[in-house]
Coordinates of C-alpha atoms in Angstrom, one line a residue:
Chain A
M1 CA -35.8 16.9 37.8
I2 CA -34.0 19.4 39.7
N3 CA -34.0 21.9 37.0
D4 CA -37.6 21.2 36.0
S5 CA -38.7 22.1 39.6
L6 CA -36.5 25.0 39.6
K7 CA -38.1 26.2 36.8
Q8 CA -41.8 25.8 38.2
L9 CA -41.0 27.2 41.5
G10 CA -39.5 30.1 39.9
E11 CA -42.3 30.7 37.8
F12 CA -44.4 30.8 40.5
V13 CA -43.2 33.2 42.9
G14 CA -42.0 35.2 39.9
A15 CA -38.8 35.3 40.2
D16 CA -36.4 35.7 37.6
R17 CA -33.6 33.6 38.9
S18 CA -33.6 30.4 40.7
Y19 CA -30.5 27.9 41.8
V20 CA -28.8 25.4 43.7
F21 CA -25.2 25.9 45.7
D22 CA -23.3 23.3 47.1
F23 CA -20.9 24.0 50.1
N24 CA -17.9 22.9 50.3
L25 CA -16.8 23.6 54.0
D26 CA -13.3 21.9 53.9
K27 CA -11.9 24.1 51.0
G28 CA -14.4 27.1 52.5
L29 CA -15.8 27.6 48.7
C30 CA -19.4 26.9 47.2
N31 CA -20.5 25.9 43.8
N32 CA -23.6 26.8 41.6
T33 CA -24.7 23.8 40.6
F34 CA -28.3 24.2 39.2
E35 CA -30.0 26.9 37.6
W36 CA -33.0 28.4 35.9
C37 CA -33.2 31.6 34.2
A38 CA -36.4 33.3 33.0
P39 CA -36.3 34.7 29.8
G40 CA -34.4 37.8 28.9
I41 CA -32.1 36.9 32.3
T42 CA -28.1 36.0 31.7
P43 CA -27.3 32.7 33.1
E44 CA -24.8 33.1 36.1
I45 CA -23.6 29.8 37.1
E46 CA -20.5 29.8 35.1
T47 CA -19.3 33.1 36.9
N48 CA -20.6 31.1 40.2
Q49 CA -18.2 28.7 40.3
N50 CA -15.6 28.3 43.4
L51 CA -16.8 31.5 45.3
T52 CA -15.3 31.8 48.6
L53 CA -17.3 31.5 51.7
D54 CA -15.2 34.4 53.4
M55 CA -16.8 36.7 50.5
M56 CA -20.5 36.2 52.1
P57 CA -20.3 35.9 56.1
E58 CA -23.8 37.2 56.4
L59 CA -25.3 34.4 54.1
V60 CA -23.0 31.5 55.6
E61 CA -23.9 32.3 59.1
A62 CA -27.6 32.5 58.9
H63 CA -27.2 28.7 56.9
L64 CA -25.0 27.3 59.2
N65 CA -27.7 28.3 61.7
G66 CA -30.3 27.2 59.7
Q67 CA -31.6 30.4 59.3
P68 CA -32.8 31.8 55.5
M69 CA -31.0 35.0 54.0
I70 CA -33.9 37.2 52.9
V71 CA -33.1 40.4 51.1
N72 CA -35.3 42.5 49.8
D73 CA -33.2 45.4 49.0
V74 CA -29.1 44.2 48.0
Q75 CA -28.1 47.4 49.3
E76 CA -28.9 46.1 52.5
V77 CA -25.6 43.9 52.1
E78 CA -23.0 44.5 54.2
K79 CA -20.4 42.9 53.1
V80 CA -19.0 45.3 50.2
D81 CA -17.3 42.8 47.8
F82 CA -20.6 40.2 48.2
K83 CA -22.4 43.5 47.6
K84 CA -20.9 44.1 44.4
L85 CA -20.8 40.7 42.9
L86 CA -24.6 40.6 43.7
Q87 CA -25.0 44.1 41.8
A88 CA -22.7 42.7 38.8
Q89 CA -25.6 40.0 38.6
G90 CA -28.2 42.3 38.5
I91 CA -29.8 41.3 41.7
K92 CA -32.2 43.2 43.4
S93 CA -33.6 41.2 45.4
F94 CA -33.0 37.6 46.6
I95 CA -34.3 34.9 49.4
T96 CA -31.7 31.5 49.9
M97 CA -32.6 28.9 52.3
P98 CA -30.4 26.0 53.4
M99 CA -30.2 22.6 52.6
I100 CA -29.9 20.8 55.8
H101 CA -28.7 17.0 55.7
D102 CA -27.7 15.2 58.9
K103 CA -28.0 18.4 61.1
E104 CA -25.4 19.9 58.5
C105 CA -25.4 22.8 56.1
V106 CA -24.0 21.3 52.3
G107 CA -25.4 24.2 50.5
F108 CA -28.7 26.7 49.7
V109 CA -31.4 27.1 47.3
G110 CA -32.7 30.4 46.2
F111 CA -34.6 33.0 44.2
D112 CA -33.2 36.1 42.7
W113 CA -35.3 39.3 41.5
V114 CA -33.4 41.1 39.0
K115 CA -36.1 43.1 36.9
H116 CA -37.8 44.8 40.3
H117 CA -37.3 44.5 43.7
H118 CA -39.8 42.3 45.7
T119 CA -40.1 41.9 49.2
A120 CA -40.7 38.3 50.4
S121 CA -43.7 37.1 52.0
Q122 CA -43.9 34.3 54.6
K123 CA -45.6 31.9 52.3
E124 CA -42.5 32.1 50.0
V125 CA -40.3 31.6 52.6
I126 CA -42.5 28.3 53.5
L127 CA -42.3 27.3 49.8
L128 CA -38.6 28.0 49.8
E129 CA -38.1 25.8 52.8
L130 CA -40.4 22.6 51.9
F131 CA -38.5 23.1 48.2
S132 CA -34.8 22.8 49.8
E133 CA -35.9 19.8 52.0
M134 CA -37.0 18.1 49.0
L135 CA -34.4 18.9 46.9
V136 CA -31.8 17.7 50.0
N137 CA -34.0 14.2 49.4
I138 CA -33.8 13.8 45.6
R139 CA -30.0 14.3 46.1
I140 CA -29.1 11.5 48.8
R141 CA -31.4 9.5 46.4
S142 CA -29.5 10.3 43.2
H143 CA -26.2 9.6 45.1
N144 CA -27.2 6.4 46.3
E145 CA -28.8 5.4 43.2
R146 CA -24.8 6.1 42.1
E147 CA -23.2 3.9 44.4
L148 CA -25.6 1.2 44.0
H149 CA -24.9 1.5 40.0
K150 CA -21.2 1.9 41.0
L151 CA -21.2 -1.4 42.5
F152 CA -23.9 -3.1 40.4
S153 CA -21.2 -2.6 37.5
K154 CA -18.2 -3.8 39.8
T155 CA -20.1 -6.9 40.6
I156 CA -20.8 -7.3 36.6
E157 CA -17.2 -7.5 35.9
Q158 CA -16.3 -9.2 38.6
N159 CA -18.5 -12.0 37.4
Q160 CA -17.9 -11.8 33.9
R161 CA -14.1 -12.6 35.2
L162 CA -15.5 -15.4 37.4
K163 CA -16.9 -16.9 33.9
D164 CA -13.8 -16.3 32.1
F165 CA -12.1 -17.8 35.0
S166 CA -14.0 -20.9 35.1
Y167 CA -13.9 -21.4 31.2
I168 CA -10.3 -21.8 31.1
T169 CA -10.1 -23.9 33.8
S170 CA -12.8 -26.1 32.6
H171 CA -11.9 -25.9 29.2
N172 CA -7.8 -26.1 29.6
F173 CA -7.8 -28.3 32.4
R174 CA -10.4 -30.7 30.9
S175 CA -9.4 -31.2 27.4
S176 CA -5.8 -32.6 29.6
V177 CA -7.8 -34.5 31.2
A178 CA -9.8 -35.9 28.5
N179 CA -6.4 -36.7 26.7
L180 CA -5.1 -38.5 29.4
V181 CA -8.0 -40.7 30.0
G182 CA -8.1 -41.4 26.1
L183 CA -4.1 -42.2 26.2
L184 CA -4.7 -44.5 29.2
T185 CA -7.6 -46.1 27.8
I186 CA -5.5 -47.2 24.2
I187 CA -2.3 -47.9 26.5
E188 CA -4.4 -50.5 28.4
E189 CA -5.2 -52.2 25.1
D190 CA -1.6 -51.7 23.6
P191 CA 0.8 -51.3 26.6
L192 CA 3.5 -51.5 24.6
N193 CA 3.5 -49.2 22.6
K194 CA 6.0 -45.9 23.3
E195 CA 4.5 -43.6 21.3
Y196 CA 1.6 -43.2 23.3
F197 CA 3.7 -43.0 26.6
E198 CA 5.0 -39.7 24.7
M199 CA 1.6 -38.3 24.6
L200 CA 0.5 -39.1 28.1
K201 CA 3.8 -37.3 29.0
A202 CA 3.2 -34.3 26.4
T203 CA 0.0 -33.9 28.0
A204 CA 0.7 -34.3 31.4
L205 CA 2.9 -31.2 31.0
K206 CA 0.6 -29.4 28.9
L207 CA -1.8 -29.8 31.8
N208 CA 1.1 -28.6 34.3
L209 CA 1.5 -25.7 32.0
A210 CA -2.3 -25.0 32.7
I211 CA -2.2 -24.9 36.2
D212 CA 0.7 -22.6 36.4
A213 CA -1.1 -20.3 34.1
I214 CA -3.8 -20.3 36.3
N215 CA -2.1 -19.8 39.3
D216 CA -0.5 -16.4 37.8
L217 CA -4.0 -15.4 37.2
L218 CA -4.9 -16.2 40.6
N219 CA -1.7 -14.0 42.0
F220 CA -1.9 -11.2 39.6
E221 CA -6.2 -10.7 41.3
K222 CA -4.1 -10.1 44.2
D223 CA -3.9 -6.4 45.8
I224 CA -1.5 -4.7 44.1
S225 CA -1.8 -1.7 46.5
N226 CA 0.6 -3.2 49.1
L227 CA 3.1 -4.1 46.4
D228 CA 6.2 -1.5 46.3
K229 CA 7.1 0.2 43.4
E230 CA 11.0 0.9 42.5
E231 CA 13.2 2.6 40.3
I232 CA 14.2 0.5 37.3
N233 CA 16.0 0.5 34.1
L234 CA 14.1 -0.5 31.5
L235 CA 16.8 -1.5 29.1
E236 CA 18.4 -4.3 32.0
V237 CA 15.0 -5.7 32.7
V238 CA 14.8 -6.3 28.5
N239 CA 17.9 -7.9 28.5
D240 CA 16.8 -10.0 31.2
V241 CA 14.1 -11.6 29.5
I242 CA 16.0 -11.9 26.0
F243 CA 18.7 -13.3 28.1
L244 CA 15.7 -16.1 29.8
N245 CA 14.5 -16.7 26.1
R246 CA 18.0 -16.9 24.4
K247 CA 17.5 -20.5 23.0
S248 CA 14.2 -20.2 20.9
A249 CA 15.7 -17.1 20.0
V250 CA 18.9 -18.9 18.9
D251 CA 16.8 -22.2 17.7
K252 CA 14.9 -19.5 15.1
K253 CA 17.1 -17.4 14.1
I254 CA 15.1 -14.8 15.4
D255 CA 16.7 -11.1 14.7
L256 CA 16.3 -9.3 17.9
K257 CA 16.9 -5.3 17.6
V258 CA 17.1 -3.5 21.0
D259 CA 16.7 0.1 20.9
I260 CA 16.1 1.6 24.4
P261 CA 18.5 4.5 25.8
K262 CA 20.6 3.2 28.6
D263 CA 19.6 5.3 31.4
L264 CA 15.7 5.1 30.9
T265 CA 14.3 4.3 33.9
L266 CA 10.4 3.7 35.5
R267 CA 8.8 3.8 38.5
I268 CA 7.0 0.5 38.6
L269 CA 6.2 -2.8 40.2
P270 CA 9.1 -4.7 39.1
A271 CA 7.3 -8.4 38.9
Y272 CA 4.7 -6.7 36.4
L273 CA 6.9 -4.9 34.6
Q274 CA 8.7 -8.3 33.9
S275 CA 5.8 -10.0 33.1
I276 CA 4.6 -7.6 30.6
L277 CA 8.1 -7.7 28.9
H278 CA 8.3 -11.6 29.1
N279 CA 4.9 -11.9 27.2
L280 CA 5.1 -9.2 24.5
I281 CA 8.5 -10.5 23.7
T282 CA 8.1 -13.9 23.9
N283 CA 4.5 -13.7 21.7
A284 CA 6.4 -11.4 19.2
M285 CA 8.9 -14.6 19.2
K286 CA 6.6 -17.1 19.1
Y287 CA 4.0 -15.7 16.6
G288 CA 5.5 -12.9 14.7
V289 CA 8.2 -15.1 13.4
T290 CA 7.9 -16.6 9.9
E291 CA 10.3 -18.4 6.8
S292 CA 11.3 -15.2 5.4
S293 CA 10.8 -12.7 8.5
R294 CA 12.8 -13.0 11.5
K295 CA 13.1 -9.6 12.6
V296 CA 11.8 -8.4 16.4
E297 CA 12.2 -4.9 17.7
I298 CA 11.8 -3.7 21.0
S299 CA 12.2 -0.2 21.2
A300 CA 11.6 2.5 24.1
I301 CA 11.0 6.2 24.4
K302 CA 10.9 8.8 26.9
Q303 CA 7.8 11.3 26.6
A304 CA 6.4 14.0 28.3
K305 CA 4.1 11.9 30.5
G306 CA 6.4 8.6 30.9
V307 CA 7.3 6.1 28.5
L308 CA 6.3 4.5 25.5
L309 CA 7.4 1.1 24.9
T310 CA 7.4 -0.5 21.6
V311 CA 7.5 -4.5 20.6
A312 CA 7.3 -5.1 16.9
D313 CA 7.2 -8.1 14.7
Q314 CA 7.2 -8.5 10.9
G315 CA 5.1 -11.9 11.0
R316 CA 1.8 -13.1 10.1
G317 CA 0.0 -10.3 11.6
I318 CA -3.9 -10.6 12.4
D319 CA -7.0 -9.4 10.8
M320 CA -7.9 -6.9 12.9
K321 CA -11.6 -6.2 11.7
R322 CA -12.3 -9.9 12.6
F323 CA -10.3 -10.4 15.8
G324 CA -9.2 -6.7 16.9
S325 CA -11.9 -6.9 19.6
K326 CA -11.0 -10.4 20.5
M327 CA -7.1 -9.5 21.1
F328 CA -7.0 -8.9 25.2
Q329 CA -10.2 -11.4 25.6
L330 CA -9.4 -14.1 27.8
G331 CA -9.6 -17.5 25.9
S332 CA -8.6 -16.0 22.9
R333 CA -6.0 -17.7 20.4
F334 CA -5.1 -16.7 17.3
H335 CA -2.6 -19.3 16.3
P336 CA -3.2 -23.2 15.2
D337 CA 0.3 -24.5 16.4
E338 CA 1.8 -26.3 18.7
E339 CA 3.4 -23.5 20.7
S340 CA -0.4 -22.1 20.8
G341 CA -1.1 -20.7 24.4
H342 CA -4.0 -20.8 27.1
G343 CA -5.5 -17.7 25.6
M344 CA -4.0 -15.5 28.4
G345 CA -1.0 -14.1 27.9
L346 CA -2.4 -11.0 26.5
Y347 CA -5.3 -10.9 28.5
M348 CA -2.7 -10.8 31.7
T349 CA -0.5 -8.5 30.1
K350 CA -3.5 -5.8 29.5
Q351 CA -4.6 -6.3 33.2
Q352 CA -1.5 -5.9 34.3
I353 CA -0.9 -2.5 32.4
E354 CA -3.6 -0.7 33.8
A355 CA -3.6 -1.9 37.3
I356 CA -0.6 0.4 37.4
D357 CA -2.2 3.1 35.4
G358 CA -0.9 2.2 32.0
R359 CA -1.8 1.6 28.4
I360 CA -1.8 -0.8 25.3
E361 CA -2.3 -0.2 22.1
V362 CA -2.0 -2.7 19.2
E363 CA -1.3 -2.1 15.2
S364 CA -1.5 -5.2 13.5
E365 CA -1.7 -6.3 9.5
Q366 CA -1.9 -9.7 8.0
N367 CA 1.0 -10.8 6.7
K368 CA 2.8 -7.7 7.6
G369 CA 3.4 -7.7 11.3
T370 CA 2.1 -6.7 14.2
K371 CA 2.9 -3.7 17.0
F372 CA 2.4 -3.4 20.8
K373 CA 2.6 -0.2 22.1
V374 CA 3.0 0.2 26.2
Y375 CA 2.1 3.8 27.7
F376 CA 4.0 3.5 31.3
N377 CA 3.2 6.3 33.2
G378 CA 5.9 8.2 35.4
Chain B
M1 CA -28.1 -43.8 7.2
D2 CA -25.9 -45.9 5.1
K3 CA -22.9 -47.4 6.5
P4 CA -20.4 -44.4 7.2
T5 CA -17.2 -44.5 5.1
K6 CA -15.6 -41.0 5.4
I7 CA -15.3 -39.2 8.7
L8 CA -13.7 -35.5 9.3
L9 CA -12.0 -35.0 12.4
V10 CA -11.5 -31.2 13.2
D11 CA -9.4 -30.2 16.5
D12 CA -6.5 -28.3 17.0
D13 CA -4.8 -30.9 19.3
P14 CA -2.7 -33.4 17.5
I15 CA -2.7 -36.1 20.4
F16 CA -6.3 -36.0 20.3
F17 CA -6.2 -37.0 16.2
S18 CA -3.8 -39.8 17.2
F19 CA -6.0 -41.7 19.3
A20 CA -9.4 -40.9 17.7
D21 CA -7.7 -42.3 15.0
M22 CA -6.9 -45.3 16.6
E23 CA -10.0 -45.6 18.3
I24 CA -12.4 -45.4 15.3
N25 CA -10.0 -48.2 13.6
N26 CA -10.9 -50.1 16.5
V27 CA -14.6 -50.4 15.9
E28 CA -14.7 -50.0 12.1
T29 CA -11.8 -50.3 9.6
A30 CA -13.7 -49.7 6.7
V31 CA -13.7 -45.8 7.3
E32 CA -11.6 -43.1 5.6
I33 CA -10.5 -40.6 8.3
H34 CA -9.8 -36.8 7.2
K35 CA -8.1 -34.6 9.5
A36 CA -8.2 -30.5 10.1
M37 CA -6.4 -28.5 12.2
I38 CA -8.3 -25.4 11.7
C39 CA -11.9 -24.8 10.8
E40 CA -10.7 -22.9 7.5
E41 CA -9.3 -26.2 6.3
A42 CA -12.0 -27.8 7.3
I43 CA -14.4 -26.0 5.3
Y44 CA -12.2 -25.8 2.3
F45 CA -12.3 -29.9 2.4
L46 CA -15.9 -29.7 2.9
R47 CA -15.9 -27.8 -0.6
Q48 CA -13.8 -30.2 -2.4
G49 CA -15.6 -33.0 -1.3
Q50 CA -18.3 -34.8 0.8
V51 CA -18.1 -36.8 4.3
D52 CA -20.9 -38.6 6.4
I53 CA -19.6 -37.8 10.0
I54 CA -17.8 -34.5 11.1
F55 CA -16.3 -34.3 14.8
L56 CA -15.8 -31.0 15.7
D57 CA -13.8 -29.7 18.5
L58 CA -15.6 -26.3 20.1
N59 CA -12.6 -24.7 21.3
M60 CA -10.2 -23.9 18.6
P61 CA -7.6 -20.6 17.8
V62 CA -8.8 -18.4 15.3
M63 CA -12.2 -19.4 14.4
N64 CA -14.0 -21.7 16.9
G65 CA -16.5 -24.6 16.3
W66 CA -19.7 -22.3 16.6
E67 CA -18.0 -20.0 14.0
F68 CA -17.4 -22.8 11.9
L69 CA -21.0 -24.1 12.1
D70 CA -22.3 -20.2 11.3
A71 CA -20.3 -20.6 8.1
L72 CA -21.4 -24.0 7.2
P73 CA -24.4 -22.6 4.9
Q74 CA -22.1 -21.8 2.5
V75 CA -20.9 -24.9 2.0
E76 CA -23.1 -26.6 -0.5
N77 CA -22.2 -30.5 0.5
N78 CA -23.9 -30.5 3.6
D79 CA -25.6 -33.9 4.0
H80 CA -23.6 -35.3 7.0
Q81 CA -24.2 -35.3 10.6
I82 CA -22.2 -32.9 13.0
Y83 CA -20.8 -34.1 16.4
V84 CA -19.6 -31.6 18.7
L85 CA -17.3 -32.3 21.0
T86 CA -16.3 -30.5 23.7
S87 CA -14.4 -30.9 27.3
S88 CA -16.3 -28.0 28.5
I89 CA -18.8 -28.4 31.1
D90 CA -20.7 -24.9 30.5
P91 CA -24.2 -25.8 30.0
S92 CA -24.9 -22.9 27.7
D93 CA -22.5 -25.1 25.1
Q94 CA -25.2 -28.1 25.6
R95 CA -28.1 -25.5 24.9
K96 CA -26.5 -24.1 21.7
A97 CA -25.5 -27.6 20.7
D98 CA -29.2 -28.3 21.2
E99 CA -30.4 -25.0 19.3
N100 CA -28.4 -25.4 16.3
P101 CA -30.1 -27.7 13.3
F102 CA -26.8 -28.8 12.2
V103 CA -25.7 -30.5 15.2
T104 CA -27.0 -34.1 15.3
S105 CA -25.7 -34.5 19.4
M106 CA -22.9 -32.9 21.5
L107 CA -20.5 -35.2 23.1
E108 CA -17.9 -34.9 25.9
K109 CA -14.6 -35.6 25.3
P110 CA -12.7 -38.1 25.4
L111 CA -14.1 -39.8 22.3
D112 CA -14.0 -43.8 23.3
K113 CA -14.8 -46.4 21.5
D114 CA -18.3 -46.6 23.3
K115 CA -19.3 -43.5 21.8
I116 CA -17.7 -44.4 18.8
S117 CA -19.5 -47.3 18.0
K118 CA -23.2 -45.3 18.6
V119 CA -22.3 -42.5 16.5
L120 CA -21.4 -45.1 13.8
T121 CA -24.4 -47.6 14.0
S122 CA -26.6 -44.9 14.7

């Protein structure tokens, strides 16, 4: 829209170039943000980036005072390097007009004449003045639209999270509650059957786990900006997590291999690192182990921009073509066994990694295994 | 429908199987009850033979209940009634169930005697 207007006005007044510059008064710079050129005229928008305002005192002073700068012959420009810049761009005459927003000059609009000199008429100056007002309005509107759009995307994202959340709550909680109600009905009829009491207990425990998981989810939604980062030794945390899970590692005869340099450290939120490692390692121990393959490898290396952590198993793997996109979604589960989780582990892991500006990738092949790669910054 | 003799339960929850089994037998002893813990198993089972009634849980790992219903047309023997079971309170599930041509009706868990009697005598 701005480009179209530049073209129409440029053609109307017979200029060779028309353009918009934005001021960055804090940095003392200005940038050419839009440009139209008549046929055969060289564009200068790329040259006219980060020009210092010091270089063009006459123009800046006029515009900050709300005045146009009208130069019928470029020779009249006093500041030598400004004149040289203009001449280098073939400019013989030009008019620039300030763009005023909230009584402040935010930049300027202008016309150049390159092929021949041009004496500005009063009419042209008025036209340009109107045009600069219009441009300010357009840009305020598009800025507002962008803000609105940002807010809109954020709301959509939050809404999706709430949907996910209520899905988990309603399904995981209610399925356990449905089981409890069902079991109690049976027990009423057959009060001495011990088997049902065991099921009752298992169901209650499952419900309790689901509630814990929801608590985790709520906790991590808290603002992390006020939590403190610490310098943490990665190997120590990995060893802690392994120690906490030693029972299932021994029970399942898991062949754990850790390859992390002793002195590798990360600046990170300790709780997040622990939670991320816990999820990835226990996942590998739960789902990445089969009768014939019990290997779980945890390794890390320092990279140019941070640390790459890899957790790899040689278990059943996942059909990435079918399920790849579901991998990190809330509520996704891939393993039909007793140990099956709540579909929250990988979702939370990804959220936590992204909250600390990291990235997680997954490679998986059916019956070959799964490999999670986590890129930590810093 | 003739008196149903074969029932297939599709659910990933072993506790559900235990009491659904018992509750069905409380209502009607002359039925065969088959169980599948994942949808793939259920599809395989249906390719081998017919059943009269399927109780299908919606929320299952790998392939969920809806995906199972989508895969059903590939199964030739489909002369059965399907009851979708859910513990979810999501109204979109009810809508989807109403719209799905394979679904006879949607039932809320737990699957108790009353619900089973209604299904078996309908």
